[in-house]
CSV table of C-alpha atoms in Angstrom, one decimal:
chain,number,residue,atom,x,y,z
A,183,MET,CA,-1.4,-31.1,-16.7
A,184,LEU,CA,0.9,-29.2,-14.3
A,185,THR,CA,-0.9,-27.2,-11.6
A,186,ILE,CA,0.9,-24.8,-9.2
A,187,LEU,CA,-0.9,-24.0,-6.0
A,188,PRO,CA,-0.2,-21.6,-3.1
A,189,PRO,CA,-0.3,-22.9,0.5
A,190,ASN,CA,-3.6,-23.9,2.0
A,191,GLU,CA,-4.6,-26.5,4.6
A,192,GLU,CA,-4.3,-29.4,2.2
A,193,THR,CA,-1.1,-28.4,0.5
A,194,MET,CA,0.8,-27.4,3.7
A,195,GLY,CA,0.6,-30.9,4.9
A,196,ARG,CA,2.8,-31.9,2.0
A,197,LEU,CA,5.6,-29.5,2.8
A,198,ASN,CA,9.0,-31.2,2.9
A,199,GLN,CA,7.4,-34.6,2.1
A,200,LEU,CA,9.3,-35.2,-1.1
A,201,ASP,CA,12.5,-37.2,-1.3
A,202,GLY,CA,15.5,-34.9,-1.6
A,203,ARG,CA,17.8,-37.5,-3.2
A,204,PHE,CA,19.4,-37.0,-6.6
A,205,LEU,CA,21.8,-38.9,-8.8
A,206,ALA,CA,25.0,-37.0,-9.5
A,207,GLY,CA,27.2,-38.1,-12.3
A,208,GLU,CA,29.5,-35.0,-12.2
A,209,VAL,CA,31.3,-32.8,-9.9
A,210,VAL,CA,31.2,-29.0,-10.1
A,211,GLN,CA,34.5,-27.1,-10.4
A,212,VAL,CA,34.6,-23.3,-10.6
A,213,ARG,CA,37.0,-21.3,-12.6
A,214,VAL,CA,37.5,-17.6,-12.1
A,215,THR,CA,37.7,-15.7,-15.4
A,216,ARG,CA,37.7,-12.1,-16.4
A,217,LYS,CA,34.0,-12.3,-16.9
A,218,GLY,CA,33.3,-13.9,-13.5
A,219,PHE,CA,32.9,-17.4,-12.2
A,220,LEU,CA,32.5,-20.2,-14.7
A,221,PRO,CA,31.1,-23.6,-13.4
A,222,GLU,CA,32.6,-26.6,-15.2
A,223,TYR,CA,31.2,-30.1,-14.9
A,224,VAL,CA,33.7,-33.0,-14.6
A,225,PRO,CA,32.3,-36.5,-14.9
A,226,LEU,CA,32.6,-38.8,-11.9
A,227,ALA,CA,34.0,-42.3,-12.4
A,228,THR,CA,30.6,-43.7,-11.2
A,229,ALA,CA,27.3,-41.8,-10.4
A,230,GLN,CA,26.5,-41.3,-6.8
A,231,TRP,CA,23.2,-40.9,-4.9
A,232,ARG,CA,23.3,-37.7,-2.8
A,233,GLN,CA,20.9,-36.1,-0.4
A,234,CYS,CA,19.8,-32.4,-0.5
A,235,LEU,CA,19.8,-30.8,2.9
A,236,VAL,CA,16.6,-29.0,3.9
A,237,SER,CA,17.0,-25.5,5.1
A,238,PRO,CA,16.1,-25.3,8.8
A,239,LEU,CA,14.1,-22.2,7.9
A,240,VAL,CA,11.6,-24.2,5.7
A,241,THR,CA,9.0,-25.5,8.2
A,242,ARG,CA,5.2,-25.3,8.2
A,243,GLU,CA,5.3,-23.0,11.2
A,244,ALA,CA,7.7,-20.6,9.4
A,245,VAL,CA,5.8,-20.6,6.2
A,246,LYS,CA,2.5,-19.9,8.0
A,247,GLN,CA,4.1,-17.2,10.2
A,248,HIS,CA,5.8,-15.3,7.3
A,249,ASP,CA,3.0,-14.0,5.1
A,250,ASP,CA,5.7,-12.2,3.0
A,251,TRP,CA,7.2,-15.5,1.9
A,252,ALA,CA,6.3,-17.4,-1.3
A,253,CYS,CA,5.4,-21.0,-1.1
A,254,PHE,CA,4.2,-23.0,-4.1
A,255,PHE,CA,3.2,-26.7,-4.6
A,256,ALA,CA,3.2,-28.5,-7.9
A,257,PHE,CA,0.8,-31.2,-8.9
A,258,LEU,CA,0.7,-33.3,-12.0
A,259,GLU,CA,-2.7,-35.0,-12.6
A,260,LYS,CA,-3.5,-34.3,-8.9
A,261,ARG,CA,-0.3,-36.0,-7.7
A,262,PHE,CA,2.1,-33.9,-5.5
A,263,VAL,CA,5.4,-33.6,-7.4
A,264,GLY,CA,7.2,-30.4,-6.2
A,265,GLN,CA,7.6,-27.5,-3.9
A,266,LEU,CA,9.3,-24.1,-3.7
A,267,VAL,CA,9.8,-21.7,-0.8
A,268,ALA,CA,11.3,-18.2,-1.1
A,269,MET,CA,11.6,-15.1,1.0
A,270,PRO,CA,12.3,-11.5,0.4
A,271,GLU,CA,15.9,-10.6,1.1
A,272,GLU,CA,18.0,-7.5,1.5
A,273,ALA,CA,19.0,-5.4,-1.6
A,274,GLY,CA,15.6,-6.0,-3.2
A,275,LEU,CA,16.2,-9.7,-4.0
A,276,CYS,CA,14.1,-12.8,-3.4
A,277,LYS,CA,16.0,-15.7,-1.8
A,278,LEU,CA,15.1,-19.1,-2.9
A,279,LEU,CA,15.1,-21.3,0.3
A,280,ASP,CA,14.0,-24.6,-1.3
A,281,ILE,CA,13.0,-26.1,-4.6
A,282,ARG,CA,12.5,-29.8,-5.1
A,283,VAL,CA,10.9,-32.1,-7.5
A,284,ASP,CA,10.0,-35.7,-7.1
A,285,ALA,CA,12.6,-37.9,-8.7
A,286,ALA,CA,10.1,-39.7,-10.9
A,287,HIS,CA,8.8,-36.4,-12.3
A,288,ARG,CA,12.0,-34.5,-13.1
A,289,ARG,CA,12.7,-33.2,-16.6
A,290,GLN,CA,8.9,-32.7,-17.1
A,291,GLY,CA,8.8,-28.9,-16.5
A,292,VAL,CA,7.9,-29.1,-12.8
A,293,GLY,CA,10.9,-27.2,-11.6
A,294,THR,CA,10.5,-24.6,-14.4
A,295,GLY,CA,6.8,-24.1,-13.5
A,296,LEU,CA,7.7,-23.6,-9.8
A,297,LEU,CA,10.5,-21.2,-10.7
A,298,ASN,CA,8.2,-19.2,-13.0
A,299,ALA,CA,5.7,-18.9,-10.2
A,300,CYS,CA,8.4,-17.6,-7.9
A,301,VAL,CA,9.6,-15.1,-10.5
A,302,ASP,CA,6.1,-13.9,-11.0
A,303,TRP,CA,5.7,-13.5,-7.3
A,304,ALA,CA,9.0,-11.7,-7.0
A,305,LEU,CA,8.1,-9.3,-9.8
A,306,ARG,CA,4.7,-8.5,-8.1
A,307,LYS,CA,6.5,-7.8,-4.9
A,308,GLY,CA,8.8,-5.3,-6.6
A,309,ARG,CA,11.9,-7.5,-6.2
A,310,LYS,CA,14.9,-6.9,-8.5
A,311,GLY,CA,15.9,-10.6,-8.9
A,312,VAL,CA,16.2,-14.0,-7.4
A,313,ALA,CA,19.2,-15.5,-5.6
A,314,ALA,CA,19.6,-19.3,-5.2
A,315,GLU,CA,22.2,-21.0,-3.1
A,316,VAL,CA,23.4,-24.4,-4.2
A,317,SER,CA,26.0,-26.9,-3.0
A,318,ASP,CA,28.8,-27.6,-5.3
A,319,GLU,CA,27.9,-31.2,-4.7
A,320,ASN,CA,24.6,-30.7,-6.5
A,321,PRO,CA,25.6,-30.3,-10.2
A,322,VAL,CA,22.0,-31.1,-11.3
A,323,ALA,CA,20.7,-28.0,-9.5
A,324,CYS,CA,23.6,-25.8,-10.8
A,325,GLN,CA,22.8,-26.9,-14.4
A,326,PHE,CA,19.1,-26.3,-13.8
A,327,PHE,CA,19.7,-22.7,-12.6
A,328,GLN,CA,22.1,-22.0,-15.4
A,329,SER,CA,19.6,-23.2,-18.0
A,330,ARG,CA,17.0,-20.9,-16.5
A,331,GLY,CA,19.0,-17.8,-17.0
A,332,PHE,CA,20.8,-17.6,-13.7
A,333,THR,CA,24.5,-16.6,-13.4
A,334,LEU,CA,27.0,-17.8,-10.8
A,335,GLY,CA,27.9,-14.8,-8.8
A,336,GLY,CA,29.4,-16.1,-5.6
A,337,VAL,CA,31.4,-19.0,-4.1
A,338,ASP,CA,31.6,-19.5,-0.4
A,339,LYS,CA,34.3,-22.0,0.6
A,340,LEU,CA,33.8,-21.5,4.3
A,341,ARG,CA,30.0,-21.7,4.9
A,342,ARG,CA,30.1,-25.5,5.6
A,343,PHE,CA,33.6,-25.5,7.1
A,344,ALA,CA,32.5,-26.1,10.6
A,345,ASP,CA,29.6,-28.5,9.7
A,346,PRO,CA,30.2,-31.8,11.6
A,347,ARG,CA,29.0,-33.7,8.5
A,348,GLN,CA,32.1,-32.3,6.7
A,349,ALA,CA,34.6,-32.9,9.5
A,350,ASP,CA,36.0,-36.1,8.1
A,351,ARG,CA,37.0,-34.4,4.8
A,352,PRO,CA,40.2,-32.5,4.1
A,353,ALA,CA,39.6,-28.8,4.3
A,354,ALA,CA,40.1,-28.3,0.6
A,355,LEU,CA,37.5,-30.9,-0.2
A,356,ARG,CA,34.7,-29.7,2.0
A,357,GLU,CA,31.4,-28.6,0.4
A,358,SER,CA,31.2,-25.0,-1.0
A,359,ILE,CA,28.1,-23.0,-1.5
A,360,LEU,CA,27.5,-21.4,-5.0
A,361,THR,CA,25.1,-18.5,-5.3
A,362,PHE,CA,23.3,-18.1,-8.5
A,363,TYR,CA,21.5,-14.8,-9.5
A,364,ARG,CA,18.8,-13.9,-12.0
A,365,PHE,CA,18.1,-10.2,-12.2
A,366,PHE,CA,15.0,-8.7,-13.9
A,367,GLY,CA,15.1,-6.1,-16.6
């Protein structure tokens, strides 16, 4: 049984303890159409293990300090399997800072449960929607958000341009940030 809990002394000790690796078998390519951005998924020759970067904003101290942030922890049969951290943002939106699910427990409704808790929180706080930023190198997350009613609304090719981890890549192949939105009502 899936249980979603808010932060407390016990759960906060688990923040950022889950492995952020994922297996990517595709690459995301974005086409611009008359209706907006359209993500397309092109298979890779071989699947690759990749690592999600943790937002530097998501720390125990920050979550404890910001009582206007949302933080949820997911447990399956008392085993810690997921986390979500979000914050209110300008223009009446809620910005998803981090969502992750233990690799052994993906595709079991954990991410959906966490996202539903976030949406409920955002609605209670009078937010107009949720924004989630995802790397174009994480097709799994892109597909997850699309399947949960999010729409790709923005592509930022320059956000990671000066990142030293991207310096060895040609400029055209550096990571892009895709922003997905889900508006309420």
